[in-house]
């Protein structure tokens, strides 16, 4: 075993532990889960997409969910691991999950920004960006949530490589972003929803962040976000705010949700998980379980809406 420390769903696992977990869980149930490497990170780590759903010879409609695009948002990466465990362990007993995995596939990228995540464990807990070298600067990395080709670098992003919201030298300059964008483009006819998991602030956002203009499907997206926030609150009373990114958090161009929406993925949402600032990115491990349980309800709510529409 490359890593003596056991994997835990209620701890913030290291990259080595997560890599070992991906290998074992993706071979645990060939009827329900498989894995594909969609490319490597800048520092050469493999980006694994887990495909979860009842095996079918034909292509099923799907949902794409990524976690850990921002390195320091550890609760996000913990949630994708929790989702995978819940999906596999409740298929066959939970009617919603069984129906979802029979009718659709869920593509899960448990850790988008692996280089950055490893760096937060080893060097700087508050790192946010990728770890790529930037020509003409000694500063490292670009913000992977400013690097998508959606109003790229027009607002709420910086052209300065030393900024934490550096938009990159060009759209998809970050290999991690290009790998995911390529995957979604290849599968865009079957991908019906895009969920990207961040922290913190307790928000359920949807397009647009690059403009205050309302999205074509604003009313439906708002209704789905509110319904998801309501069911999330029903478990522990955690309060979420729903709304378009620009007005609900701040204008910011180059985000993955805006890009997916403009590609044609109608149900595109960004989750900002717990908390509202007391611990911020340093959410204690004691809150992993309740956060994941309440977020499961919201994700399943959205998934069932997607299934029906
Ligand atoms: N997770 S966060 O604290 O960094 N907030 C996000 C907010 C956000 C969400 C969706 C599109 C653009 C911006 C960010 O990328 O700034
Ligand atoms: Zn984030």
Short mmCIF file of C-alpha atoms and ligand atoms in Angstrom, two decimals:
data_model
loop_
_atom_site.label_atom_id
_atom_site.label_comp_id
_atom_site.label_asym_id
_atom_site.label_seq_id
_atom_site.Cartn_x
_atom_site.Cartn_y
_atom_site.Cartn_z
CA UNK A 1 0.00 0.00 0.00
CA UNK A 2 1.55 3.31 -1.07
CA UNK A 3 0.00 4.91 1.97
CA UNK A 4 -0.19 3.27 5.42
CA UNK A 5 -2.73 5.85 6.65
CA UNK A 6 -6.25 4.47 6.06
CA UNK A 7 -8.81 6.43 4.08
CA UNK A 8 -11.60 8.02 6.12
CA UNK A 9 -14.80 9.70 4.91
CA UNK A 10 -14.73 11.94 7.97
CA UNK A 11 -11.15 13.17 7.59
CA UNK A 12 -9.41 15.46 5.11
CA UNK A 13 -7.38 12.78 3.34
CA UNK A 14 -4.02 13.43 1.70
CA UNK A 15 -3.59 13.09 -2.08
CA UNK A 16 -1.72 9.79 -1.60
CA UNK A 17 -4.64 8.40 0.43
CA UNK A 18 -7.21 9.67 -2.07
CA UNK A 19 -5.25 8.23 -5.00
CA UNK A 20 -5.23 4.81 -3.30
CA UNK A 21 -8.93 5.15 -2.49
CA UNK A 22 -9.76 5.97 -6.14
CA UNK A 23 -7.98 2.83 -7.30
CA UNK A 24 -9.77 0.60 -4.80
CA UNK A 25 -13.28 2.06 -4.96
CA UNK A 26 -13.31 2.18 -8.77
CA UNK A 27 -12.63 -1.57 -8.95
CA UNK A 28 -14.99 -2.46 -6.09
CA UNK A 29 -18.17 -2.85 -8.16
CA UNK A 30 -17.83 -3.19 -11.95
CA UNK A 31 -21.62 -3.05 -12.37
CA UNK A 32 -21.80 0.44 -10.84
CA UNK A 33 -18.46 2.26 -11.06
CA UNK A 34 -15.52 2.66 -13.44
CA UNK A 35 -12.65 5.08 -13.73
CA UNK A 36 -11.00 6.97 -16.55
CA UNK A 37 -7.95 9.22 -16.51
CA UNK A 38 -8.81 12.39 -18.48
CA UNK A 39 -5.27 13.77 -18.44
CA UNK A 40 -2.54 14.81 -16.01
CA UNK A 41 -2.04 17.91 -13.90
CA UNK A 42 0.79 20.38 -14.47
CA UNK A 43 2.97 18.43 -12.02
CA UNK A 44 2.00 15.12 -13.65
CA UNK A 45 -0.65 13.72 -11.31
CA UNK A 46 -3.47 11.70 -12.97
CA UNK A 47 -6.93 13.31 -13.07
CA UNK A 48 -9.43 10.49 -12.49
CA UNK A 49 -13.09 10.79 -13.43
CA UNK A 50 -15.26 8.18 -11.73
CA UNK A 51 -18.31 7.06 -13.76
CA UNK A 52 -21.09 5.96 -11.44
CA UNK A 53 -24.32 4.35 -12.70
CA UNK A 54 -25.78 1.00 -13.69
CA UNK A 55 -23.60 -0.34 -16.47
CA UNK A 56 -25.24 0.02 -19.91
CA UNK A 57 -24.07 -0.73 -23.44
CA UNK A 58 -25.61 2.54 -24.65
CA UNK A 59 -24.78 6.09 -23.51
CA UNK A 60 -27.08 7.35 -20.73
CA UNK A 61 -27.84 10.98 -19.91
CA UNK A 62 -25.38 12.15 -17.28
CA UNK A 63 -24.45 14.65 -14.58
CA UNK A 64 -20.87 15.92 -14.19
CA UNK A 65 -19.71 16.94 -10.71
CA UNK A 66 -16.27 18.24 -9.73
CA UNK A 67 -14.75 19.01 -6.34
CA UNK A 68 -11.53 20.62 -5.21
CA UNK A 69 -11.05 23.12 -8.05
CA UNK A 70 -9.78 25.50 -5.36
CA UNK A 71 -7.03 23.82 -3.37
CA UNK A 72 -7.81 25.13 0.12
CA UNK A 73 -11.52 24.27 0.00
CA UNK A 74 -10.99 20.87 1.64
CA UNK A 75 -14.64 20.25 2.54
CA UNK A 76 -15.40 20.23 -1.19
CA UNK A 77 -12.97 17.38 -1.88
CA UNK A 78 -14.34 15.51 1.16
CA UNK A 79 -17.86 15.83 -0.26
CA UNK A 80 -17.08 14.13 -3.58
CA UNK A 81 -15.58 11.18 -1.69
CA UNK A 82 -18.71 11.06 0.49
CA UNK A 83 -20.99 11.20 -2.59
CA UNK A 84 -19.23 8.24 -4.21
CA UNK A 85 -19.51 6.18 -1.01
CA UNK A 86 -23.18 7.09 -0.57
CA UNK A 87 -24.05 6.32 -4.19
CA UNK A 88 -22.49 2.86 -4.09
CA UNK A 89 -23.75 1.98 -0.61
CA UNK A 90 -27.37 3.13 -1.07
CA UNK A 91 -27.95 1.90 -4.64
CA UNK A 92 -30.59 -0.80 -4.38
CA UNK A 93 -32.01 0.45 -1.07
CA UNK A 94 -32.54 4.21 -1.49
CA UNK A 95 -35.23 4.69 -4.14
CA UNK A 96 -34.01 8.10 -5.33
CA UNK A 97 -30.40 6.97 -5.71
CA UNK A 98 -31.44 3.69 -7.35
CA UNK A 99 -33.62 5.50 -9.87
CA UNK A 100 -30.89 8.06 -10.55
CA UNK A 101 -28.17 5.47 -11.18
CA UNK A 102 -30.48 3.29 -13.28
CA UNK A 103 -31.51 6.17 -15.55
CA UNK A 104 -28.39 8.36 -15.54
CA UNK A 105 -24.65 8.28 -15.02
CA UNK A 106 -22.87 10.59 -12.60
CA UNK A 107 -19.33 11.56 -13.55
CA UNK A 108 -17.40 12.56 -10.42
CA UNK A 109 -14.01 14.31 -10.50
CA UNK A 110 -13.18 14.00 -6.80
CA UNK A 111 -10.20 16.38 -6.88
CA UNK A 112 -9.79 18.81 -9.77
CA UNK A 113 -6.74 20.76 -8.61
CA UNK A 114 -4.56 17.95 -7.27
CA UNK A 115 -1.28 19.88 -7.39
CA UNK A 116 -2.77 22.70 -5.36
CA UNK A 117 -4.45 20.33 -2.89
CA UNK A 118 -1.17 18.49 -2.25
CA UNK A 119 0.53 21.88 -1.77
CA UNK A 120 -2.04 22.89 0.88
CA UNK A 121 -1.26 19.67 2.79
CA UNK A 122 2.50 20.04 2.59
CA UNK A 123 3.38 23.72 2.31
CA UNK A 124 0.68 26.41 2.40
CA UNK A 125 -2.79 25.57 3.75
CA UNK A 126 -4.28 28.70 2.21
CA UNK A 127 -3.16 28.07 -1.40
CA UNK A 128 -6.01 28.48 -3.94
CA UNK A 129 -4.64 28.32 -7.49
CA UNK A 130 -2.93 25.74 -9.72
CA UNK A 131 0.87 25.32 -9.39
CA UNK A 132 1.96 26.16 -12.94
CA UNK A 133 4.95 28.39 -13.74
CA UNK A 134 3.96 31.64 -15.42
CA UNK A 135 6.34 33.10 -18.04
CA UNK A 136 7.68 36.52 -17.13
CA UNK A 137 6.86 36.12 -13.46
CA UNK A 138 8.21 34.31 -10.43
CA UNK A 139 4.65 33.92 -9.19
CA UNK A 140 2.99 30.50 -9.46
CA UNK A 141 -0.42 29.36 -10.64
CA UNK A 142 -3.66 30.69 -12.09
CA UNK A 143 -7.15 30.65 -10.58
CA UNK A 144 -8.83 27.61 -12.20
CA UNK A 145 -12.21 29.27 -11.65
CA UNK A 146 -11.21 32.30 -13.76
CA UNK A 147 -9.56 30.33 -16.56
CA UNK A 148 -12.61 29.13 -18.50
CA UNK A 149 -13.66 30.67 -21.81
CA UNK A 150 -16.65 32.54 -20.42
CA UNK A 151 -16.26 36.31 -20.48
CA UNK A 152 -12.63 35.46 -19.78
CA UNK A 153 -10.81 38.02 -17.64
CA UNK A 154 -13.38 40.79 -18.18
CA UNK A 155 -14.48 41.20 -14.57
CA UNK A 156 -13.64 39.96 -11.09
CA UNK A 157 -10.32 38.53 -12.27
CA UNK A 158 -6.76 39.79 -12.51
CA UNK A 159 -4.18 39.70 -15.37
CA UNK A 160 -1.44 39.70 -12.72
CA UNK A 161 0.18 36.26 -12.24
CA UNK A 162 0.76 37.11 -8.56
CA UNK A 163 -2.95 37.64 -7.89
CA UNK A 164 -5.05 34.88 -6.33
CA UNK A 165 -7.65 35.52 -9.06
CA UNK A 166 -5.15 35.51 -11.95
CA UNK A 167 -7.15 34.48 -15.05
CA UNK A 168 -4.18 32.76 -16.73
CA UNK A 169 -2.31 33.64 -19.92
CA UNK A 170 -5.33 32.58 -22.02
CA UNK A 171 -8.60 30.68 -21.59
CA UNK A 172 -7.81 27.04 -20.70
CA UNK A 173 -4.13 27.87 -20.25
CA UNK A 174 -4.22 25.64 -17.16
CA UNK A 175 -3.92 22.00 -18.23
CA UNK A 176 -6.35 20.89 -15.53
CA UNK A 177 -9.04 23.21 -16.93
CA UNK A 178 -8.33 22.09 -20.50
CA UNK A 179 -8.56 18.41 -19.51
CA UNK A 180 -12.00 18.91 -17.94
CA UNK A 181 -13.27 21.23 -20.68
CA UNK A 182 -12.21 18.67 -23.30
CA UNK A 183 -14.03 15.90 -21.41
CA UNK A 184 -17.23 17.91 -21.12
CA UNK A 185 -17.07 18.98 -24.79
CA UNK A 186 -16.60 15.30 -25.82
CA UNK A 187 -19.66 14.32 -23.79
CA UNK A 188 -21.77 17.44 -24.13
CA UNK A 189 -24.68 15.72 -25.87
CA UNK A 190 -25.24 13.47 -22.85
CA UNK A 191 -24.27 15.81 -19.99
CA UNK A 192 -27.50 17.41 -18.72
CA UNK A 193 -26.14 18.99 -15.53
CA UNK A 194 -22.87 20.42 -14.21
CA UNK A 195 -22.25 20.75 -10.46
CA UNK A 196 -19.07 22.31 -9.13
CA UNK A 197 -18.41 22.17 -5.39
CA UNK A 198 -16.61 24.96 -3.52
CA UNK A 199 -16.50 26.45 -0.05
CA UNK A 200 -17.31 28.57 1.90
CA UNK A 201 -20.40 30.87 2.36
CA UNK A 202 -23.36 28.50 2.15
CA UNK A 203 -24.59 29.58 -1.28
CA UNK A 204 -26.22 27.78 -4.21
CA UNK A 205 -25.20 29.80 -7.26
CA UNK A 206 -26.05 29.52 -10.92
CA UNK A 207 -25.16 31.58 -14.07
CA UNK A 208 -24.18 34.18 -14.63
CA UNK A 209 -21.20 35.43 -12.69
CA UNK A 210 -19.57 37.16 -15.68
CA UNK A 211 -22.55 39.51 -16.15
CA UNK A 212 -25.54 40.77 -14.16
CA UNK A 213 -27.75 39.85 -17.12
CA UNK A 214 -30.18 37.08 -16.21
CA UNK A 215 -29.69 33.66 -17.77
CA UNK A 216 -32.29 32.45 -20.25
CA UNK A 217 -33.45 29.78 -17.74
CA UNK A 218 -33.13 32.06 -14.68
CA UNK A 219 -36.58 31.35 -13.29
CA UNK A 220 -36.25 27.57 -13.48
CA UNK A 221 -32.70 27.60 -12.08
CA UNK A 222 -33.80 29.83 -9.20
CA UNK A 223 -36.70 27.52 -8.41
CA UNK A 224 -34.44 24.45 -8.42
CA UNK A 225 -31.83 26.20 -6.26
CA UNK A 226 -34.46 27.26 -3.74
CA UNK A 227 -35.92 23.76 -3.61
CA UNK A 228 -32.48 22.29 -3.08
CA UNK A 229 -31.66 24.83 -0.35
CA UNK A 230 -34.95 24.06 1.40
CA UNK A 231 -34.30 20.33 1.55
CA UNK A 232 -30.72 21.00 2.68
CA UNK A 233 -32.01 23.18 5.53
CA UNK A 234 -34.50 20.49 6.56
CA UNK A 235 -31.75 18.31 8.05
CA UNK A 236 -29.80 20.56 10.43
CA UNK A 237 -31.24 24.03 9.75
CA UNK A 238 -28.23 25.17 7.71
CA UNK A 239 -29.22 28.32 5.83
CA UNK A 240 -28.19 28.71 2.17
CA UNK A 241 -28.74 31.68 -0.14
CA UNK A 242 -29.72 30.93 -3.75
CA UNK A 243 -29.15 33.15 -6.76
CA UNK A 244 -27.11 34.10 -9.82
CA UNK A 245 -23.43 34.43 -9.02
CA UNK A 246 -22.84 38.06 -9.98
CA UNK A 247 -25.52 39.45 -7.66
CA UNK A 248 -25.33 36.79 -4.95
CA UNK A 249 -21.59 36.69 -4.30
CA UNK A 250 -19.68 38.97 -6.75
CA UNK A 251 -19.14 39.43 -10.50
CA UNK A 252 -16.39 37.05 -11.65
CA UNK A 253 -15.60 36.00 -15.22
CA UNK A 254 -14.03 32.74 -16.38
CA UNK A 255 -16.00 30.47 -14.06
CA UNK A 256 -16.70 26.83 -14.90
CA UNK A 257 -20.45 27.07 -14.31
CA UNK A 258 -20.91 29.96 -16.77
CA UNK A 259 -18.82 28.11 -19.35
CA UNK A 260 -20.83 24.89 -19.00
CA UNK A 261 -24.11 26.81 -19.20
CA UNK A 262 -23.08 28.65 -22.38
CA UNK A 263 -21.98 25.30 -23.85
CA UNK A 264 -25.59 24.17 -23.43
CA UNK A 265 -25.55 22.40 -20.05
CA UNK A 266 -28.74 24.00 -18.73
CA UNK A 267 -28.56 22.81 -15.11
CA UNK A 268 -25.30 24.40 -14.02
CA UNK A 269 -24.77 25.10 -10.31
CA UNK A 270 -21.95 26.14 -8.01
CA UNK A 271 -22.20 25.06 -4.37
CA UNK A 272 -20.42 27.08 -1.69
CA UNK A 273 -20.50 24.71 1.30
CA UNK A 274 -20.16 25.47 5.03
CA UNK A 275 -19.54 27.67 6.84
CA UNK A 276 -20.22 31.44 6.73
CA UNK A 277 -16.85 32.52 8.07
CA UNK A 278 -16.30 31.31 11.60
CA UNK A 279 -13.82 28.67 10.38
CA UNK A 280 -14.04 29.47 6.66
CA UNK A 281 -11.76 27.23 4.62
CA UNK A 282 -10.52 25.61 7.87
CA UNK A 283 -13.81 23.83 8.60
CA UNK A 284 -13.17 21.30 11.39
CA UNK A 285 -13.28 17.58 10.53
CA UNK A 286 -16.15 17.23 13.02
CA UNK A 287 -18.35 19.09 10.50
CA UNK A 288 -17.52 16.84 7.49
CA UNK A 289 -20.32 14.35 8.24
CA UNK A 290 -23.18 16.83 8.81
CA UNK A 291 -22.05 19.00 5.89
CA UNK A 292 -21.94 16.01 3.53
CA UNK A 293 -25.27 14.62 4.73
CA UNK A 294 -27.13 17.91 4.15
CA UNK A 295 -25.39 18.48 0.80
CA UNK A 296 -26.38 14.98 -0.37
CA UNK A 297 -30.03 16.02 0.00
CA UNK A 298 -29.51 19.09 -2.18
CA UNK A 299 -27.57 17.20 -4.87
CA UNK A 300 -30.20 14.43 -4.97
CA UNK A 301 -32.93 17.09 -5.26
CA UNK A 302 -31.22 18.67 -8.26
CA UNK A 303 -30.53 15.26 -9.82
CA UNK A 304 -34.17 14.23 -9.54
CA UNK A 305 -35.26 17.51 -11.17
CA UNK A 306 -32.81 16.86 -14.01
CA UNK A 307 -34.16 13.32 -14.39
CA UNK A 308 -37.72 14.59 -14.77
CA UNK A 309 -36.92 17.33 -17.30
N1 LIG B 1 -15.04 29.37 -3.75
S1 LIG B 1 -14.74 30.92 -3.77
O1 LIG B 1 -14.72 31.40 -2.41
O2 LIG B 1 -13.48 31.14 -4.48
N2 LIG B 1 -15.91 31.70 -4.57
C1 LIG B 1 -16.06 31.48 -6.02
C2 LIG B 1 -17.34 32.20 -6.49
C3 LIG B 1 -17.66 31.96 -7.95
C4 LIG B 1 -18.53 30.92 -8.30
C5 LIG B 1 -18.84 30.68 -9.65
C6 LIG B 1 -18.27 31.46 -10.66
C7 LIG B 1 -17.37 32.49 -10.31
C8 LIG B 1 -17.06 32.73 -8.97
C9 LIG B 1 -14.85 32.07 -6.76
O3 LIG B 1 -14.34 31.37 -7.68
O4 LIG B 1 -14.48 33.21 -6.45
ZN1 LIG B 2 -13.81 28.05 -4.61
#
